[in-house]
C-alpha positions as MATLAB code, in Angstrom:
seq = 'XXXXXXXXXXXXXXXXXXXXXXXXXXXXXXXXXXXXXXXXXXXXXXXXXXXXXXXXXXXXXXXXXXXXXXXXXXXXXXXXXXXXXXXXXXXXXXXXXXXXXXXXXXXXXXXXXXXXXXXXXXXXXXXXXXXXXXXXXXXXXXXXXXX';
ca = [
     120.468  102.405   60.903;
     118.817  105.237   59.036;
     115.147  105.040   58.148;
     113.798  106.208   54.829;
     110.968  108.697   54.639;
     109.977  107.551   51.151;
     106.602  105.888   50.858;
     106.830  102.140   50.118;
     105.296  100.819   46.931;
     102.829   98.444   48.611;
     100.965   98.196   51.896;
      99.527   95.390   53.945;
      96.169   94.119   52.771;
      93.445   91.843   54.164;
      94.265   88.563   55.958;
      95.153   85.624   53.759;
      93.003   82.599   54.531;
      94.719   80.062   52.309;
      98.201   79.684   50.826;
      98.687   80.803   47.257;
      98.211   77.730   45.043;
     100.475   77.285   42.051;
      97.503   77.523   39.673;
      96.841   81.133   40.717;
     100.341   82.340   39.878;
     100.705   85.020   37.225;
     101.244   83.957   33.626;
     104.766   85.365   33.630;
     105.744   83.040   36.468;
     104.173   80.045   34.719;
     106.068   80.852   31.528;
     109.361   81.036   33.410;
     109.109   77.714   35.277;
     111.985   76.410   33.165;
     114.398   79.080   34.417;
     116.313   78.769   37.680;
     114.112   81.175   39.647;
     110.936   79.456   38.450;
     112.263   76.027   39.448;
     113.331   77.417   42.838;
     109.880   78.955   43.452;
     108.174   75.699   42.461;
     110.373   73.781   44.918;
     109.480   76.295   47.636;
     105.759   75.828   46.938;
     106.176   72.061   47.257;
     108.163   72.358   50.500;
     105.632   74.827   51.934;
     102.819   72.368   51.217;
     104.723   69.681   53.127;
     105.186   72.034   56.083;
     101.490   72.914   56.134;
     100.682   69.183   56.272;
     102.545   68.781   59.577;
     100.404   68.552   62.705;
      99.971   71.875   64.521;
     102.268   72.805   67.376;
     100.785   72.575   70.841;
     101.261   74.802   73.868;
     103.175   77.003   74.432;
     103.135   77.882   70.699;
     100.166   80.134   70.010;
     101.005   81.637   66.591;
     102.888   80.315   63.565;
     103.652   82.613   60.632;
     104.105   81.293   57.095;
     105.601   84.246   55.177;
     105.634   82.347   51.889;
     101.835   82.292   52.110;
     101.111   85.925   52.991;
     104.280   87.611   51.624;
     104.535   85.621   48.380;
     104.668   88.689   46.080;
     107.824   90.297   47.518;
     109.367   86.852   47.979;
     108.868   86.089   44.272;
     110.275   89.477   43.315;
     113.364   88.774   45.458;
     113.884   85.299   43.976;
     113.373   86.497   40.392;
     115.841   89.368   40.903;
     118.598   87.497   42.732;
     118.244   83.807   41.807;
     119.143   84.044   38.128;
     122.314   81.949   38.099;
     123.529   78.972   40.157;
     125.209   79.894   43.459;
     127.516   77.980   45.770;
     125.684   78.922   48.944;
     124.155   76.948   51.782;
     122.054   78.640   54.474;
     121.789   76.706   57.717;
     119.644   77.541   60.710;
     117.824   80.442   59.100;
     115.843   82.456   61.644;
     113.462   84.825   59.850;
     112.791   86.969   62.921;
     109.658   88.993   63.644;
     110.980   92.090   61.837;
     112.714   90.330   58.956;
     111.339   87.610   56.718;
     108.159   87.462   58.795;
     107.432   90.985   57.495;
     108.854   90.843   53.969;
     109.055   87.241   52.760;
     112.771   87.828   52.057;
     115.298   85.732   54.031;
     117.387   87.848   56.404;
     115.528   90.867   55.067;
     114.309   93.586   57.369;
     111.901   95.910   55.581;
     114.191   98.921   55.085;
     116.930   96.859   53.419;
     114.482   94.834   51.344;
     112.693   97.957   50.120;
     115.549  100.468   49.772;
     118.667   98.399   49.143;
     117.350   95.307   47.352;
     114.493   97.269   45.678;
     112.045   94.419   46.235;
     108.363   95.255   45.781;
     105.067   93.458   46.333;
     102.007   93.338   48.513;
     102.039   91.622   51.887;
      98.798   90.255   53.322;
      97.961   89.646   56.962;
      98.514   86.113   58.271;
      95.319   84.319   59.354;
      96.379   84.357   63.023;
      98.473   87.352   64.006;
     100.124   87.789   67.401;
      99.079   91.165   68.871;
     102.683   92.022   69.772;
     104.061   90.955   66.365;
     101.802   92.500   63.718;
     102.731   92.017   60.080;
     103.218   95.441   58.497;
     105.028   94.228   55.385;
     107.429   96.558   53.621;
     106.160   99.449   55.759;
     107.554   97.908   58.965;
     109.870  100.423   60.646;
     111.426   98.056   63.205;
     114.758   96.373   62.570;
     116.162   93.014   63.496;
     118.767   93.249   66.250;
     120.940   90.401   65.029;
];
């Protein structure tokens, strides 16, 4: 795979302490809640809240990443770009991977493809608890998924 030398539009910012509540969404997103992408994003917010309500994992799990909390901006851009019409698709067993969705908030999306091929933009924050060997670099991540 070839790496781009172009500078990405956004960089990683400060750690995110709390998930993005629906009330803090931009006006444009609130206005579009009746369209397919808006309904999909609302469903994702509801499902994410249910996941956060689960009890924490115990040992040996030390870190859990929630990309829809810290990579919400590029995720929304992806959904708004590519979820405009109904699709006959079912994803099973999605594994976001440490260099894919965990970096970008885009399913199956390593940073180079998300940034250069899909043209997704948006800021990615740091998760509240980051594994030292799996830092979140967002759309600037230069590593690729092997699968």
